[in-house]
């Protein structure tokens, strides 16, 4: 047993840089896994659904809505300037029909896990407030989620 210990110590001394590198790598991986677990675990169902709404709303606005509101940048700017205060409202019902196949899993997730209550597809919405200079990515986003999370 003593010989194994001495040979292990000798190996560590001869390969000190490798041993330190492997040790630090293991520590970094373990810390990353722990942090990842807590970050993912820490997201509530409500936060996940708000994130889904946000992402689907942005995709709808940038890839469909923005492209269809005018043929020129000036026409789009004139149109969008009318919505800078009231916003463009896109409800979950509309989002569930747009790009339905790729958003299928997200749409199916819209229910309260505690009550099994489906989210209200009319009241759950993304509101996009176009901002100057009214380009495709010039906006701020507000999310309204109606899934009974506030209920006791």
Coordinates of C-alpha atoms in Angstrom, one line a residue:
X1 CA 0.0 0.0 0.0
X2 CA 2.9 2.3 0.9
X3 CA 4.5 1.6 -2.5
X4 CA 1.3 2.6 -4.4
X5 CA 1.1 5.8 -2.4
X6 CA 4.7 6.7 -3.1
X7 CA 4.4 5.9 -6.8
X8 CA 1.2 8.0 -7.0
X9 CA 3.0 10.9 -5.3
X10 CA 5.9 10.5 -7.6
X11 CA 3.6 10.6 -10.6
X12 CA 1.9 13.8 -9.3
X13 CA 5.2 15.5 -8.8
X14 CA 6.5 14.6 -12.2
X15 CA 3.2 15.6 -13.9
X16 CA 2.2 18.5 -11.7
X17 CA 0.8 20.7 -14.5
X18 CA -1.3 17.9 -15.9
X19 CA -2.7 17.0 -12.4
X20 CA -3.5 20.7 -11.7
X21 CA -5.1 21.1 -15.1
X22 CA -7.3 18.0 -14.7
X23 CA -8.3 18.9 -11.2
X24 CA -9.3 22.5 -12.2
X25 CA -11.2 21.1 -15.2
X26 CA -13.1 18.8 -13.0
X27 CA -13.9 21.6 -10.6
X28 CA -15.1 23.9 -13.4
X29 CA -17.3 21.2 -14.9
X30 CA -18.9 20.4 -11.5
X31 CA -19.5 24.1 -10.8
X32 CA -21.1 24.6 -14.3
X33 CA -23.4 21.6 -13.8
X34 CA -24.5 22.8 -10.4
X35 CA -25.1 26.4 -11.7
X36 CA -26.9 25.1 -14.7
X37 CA -29.1 22.9 -12.6
X38 CA -30.1 25.8 -10.3
X39 CA -30.6 28.2 -13.1
X40 CA -32.9 25.9 -15.0
X41 CA -34.6 24.6 -11.9
X42 CA -35.1 28.2 -10.7
X43 CA -37.3 29.2 -13.7
X44 CA -40.9 29.0 -12.8
X45 CA -43.5 27.7 -15.2
X46 CA -44.8 31.3 -15.5
X47 CA -41.4 32.6 -16.5
X48 CA -41.0 29.8 -19.0
X49 CA -44.4 30.6 -20.6
X50 CA -43.6 34.3 -20.7
X51 CA -40.3 33.5 -22.4
X52 CA -42.2 31.4 -25.0
X53 CA -44.7 34.2 -25.6
X54 CA -41.9 36.7 -26.0
X55 CA -39.9 34.5 -28.5
X56 CA -43.0 33.7 -30.6
X57 CA -44.2 37.3 -30.6
X58 CA -40.8 38.6 -31.7
X59 CA -40.6 35.9 -34.5
X60 CA -44.1 36.9 -35.6
X61 CA -43.4 40.6 -35.6
X62 CA -40.0 40.5 -37.3
X63 CA -40.7 37.7 -39.9
X64 CA -44.3 38.3 -40.8
X65 CA -45.9 41.5 -39.5
X66 CA -43.0 43.9 -40.2
X67 CA -42.5 42.5 -43.7
X68 CA -46.2 43.0 -44.6
X69 CA -46.9 46.5 -43.3
X70 CA -45.3 48.4 -46.1
X71 CA -43.2 48.1 -49.2
X72 CA -40.6 50.8 -48.2
X73 CA -38.8 51.7 -45.0
X74 CA -40.6 55.1 -45.1
X75 CA -44.0 53.5 -45.4
X76 CA -43.2 51.1 -42.5
X77 CA -41.9 54.0 -40.4
X78 CA -45.1 56.1 -41.0
X79 CA -47.3 53.1 -40.1
X80 CA -45.4 52.0 -37.0
X81 CA -45.1 55.5 -35.6
X82 CA -48.9 55.2 -35.0
X83 CA -48.3 52.3 -32.6
X84 CA -45.4 53.5 -30.5
X85 CA -47.7 54.3 -27.6
X86 CA -50.5 51.7 -28.0
X87 CA -48.4 48.9 -29.3
X88 CA -49.1 46.0 -31.7
X89 CA -51.0 43.4 -29.8
X90 CA -50.6 39.7 -30.8
X91 CA -52.5 37.2 -28.8
X92 CA -51.7 33.6 -28.1
X93 CA -54.5 32.5 -30.4
X94 CA -52.9 34.3 -33.4
X95 CA -49.5 33.1 -32.4
X96 CA -50.7 29.5 -32.2
X97 CA -51.8 29.7 -35.8
X98 CA -48.6 31.3 -37.1
X99 CA -45.8 28.9 -37.6
X100 CA -48.0 26.3 -35.9
X101 CA -45.9 23.2 -36.6
X102 CA -42.6 24.6 -35.2
X103 CA -44.4 26.2 -32.2
X104 CA -46.6 23.2 -31.4
X105 CA -44.8 22.1 -28.3
X106 CA -44.6 25.6 -26.9
X107 CA -48.4 26.2 -27.5
X108 CA -49.2 22.9 -25.8
X109 CA -47.3 24.0 -22.7
X110 CA -49.6 27.0 -22.1
X111 CA -51.5 25.7 -19.0
X112 CA -51.1 26.2 -15.3
X113 CA -49.5 23.0 -13.9
X114 CA -51.1 23.4 -10.5
X115 CA -54.7 23.8 -11.7
X116 CA -54.3 22.2 -15.1
X117 CA -56.1 25.4 -16.4
X118 CA -55.4 26.3 -20.0
X119 CA -54.1 29.8 -20.6
X120 CA -56.6 32.2 -22.0
X121 CA -55.6 32.5 -25.6
X122 CA -57.3 35.9 -26.1
X123 CA -55.9 37.6 -23.0
X124 CA -52.4 36.1 -23.1
X125 CA -50.5 38.3 -25.5
X126 CA -47.4 40.0 -26.6
X127 CA -47.5 43.8 -27.0
X128 CA -44.8 45.2 -29.2
X129 CA -44.1 48.9 -29.0
X130 CA -42.2 50.1 -32.1
X131 CA -39.5 52.6 -31.3
X132 CA -37.6 55.1 -33.4
X133 CA -36.1 54.7 -36.0
X134 CA -38.8 52.0 -36.5
X135 CA -36.6 49.4 -38.0
X136 CA -37.3 45.6 -37.9
X137 CA -35.6 45.3 -34.5
X138 CA -36.5 48.7 -33.0
X139 CA -39.1 47.9 -30.3
X140 CA -39.8 47.1 -26.7
X141 CA -41.9 44.1 -25.6
X142 CA -44.5 43.6 -22.9
X143 CA -45.9 40.2 -22.0
X144 CA -49.4 39.6 -20.6
X145 CA -50.0 36.1 -19.5
X146 CA -53.5 34.9 -18.3
X147 CA -53.1 31.4 -17.0
X148 CA -54.4 31.7 -13.4
X149 CA -51.0 32.0 -11.8
X150 CA -52.2 34.8 -9.7
X151 CA -55.0 32.7 -8.2
X152 CA -54.6 31.2 -4.8

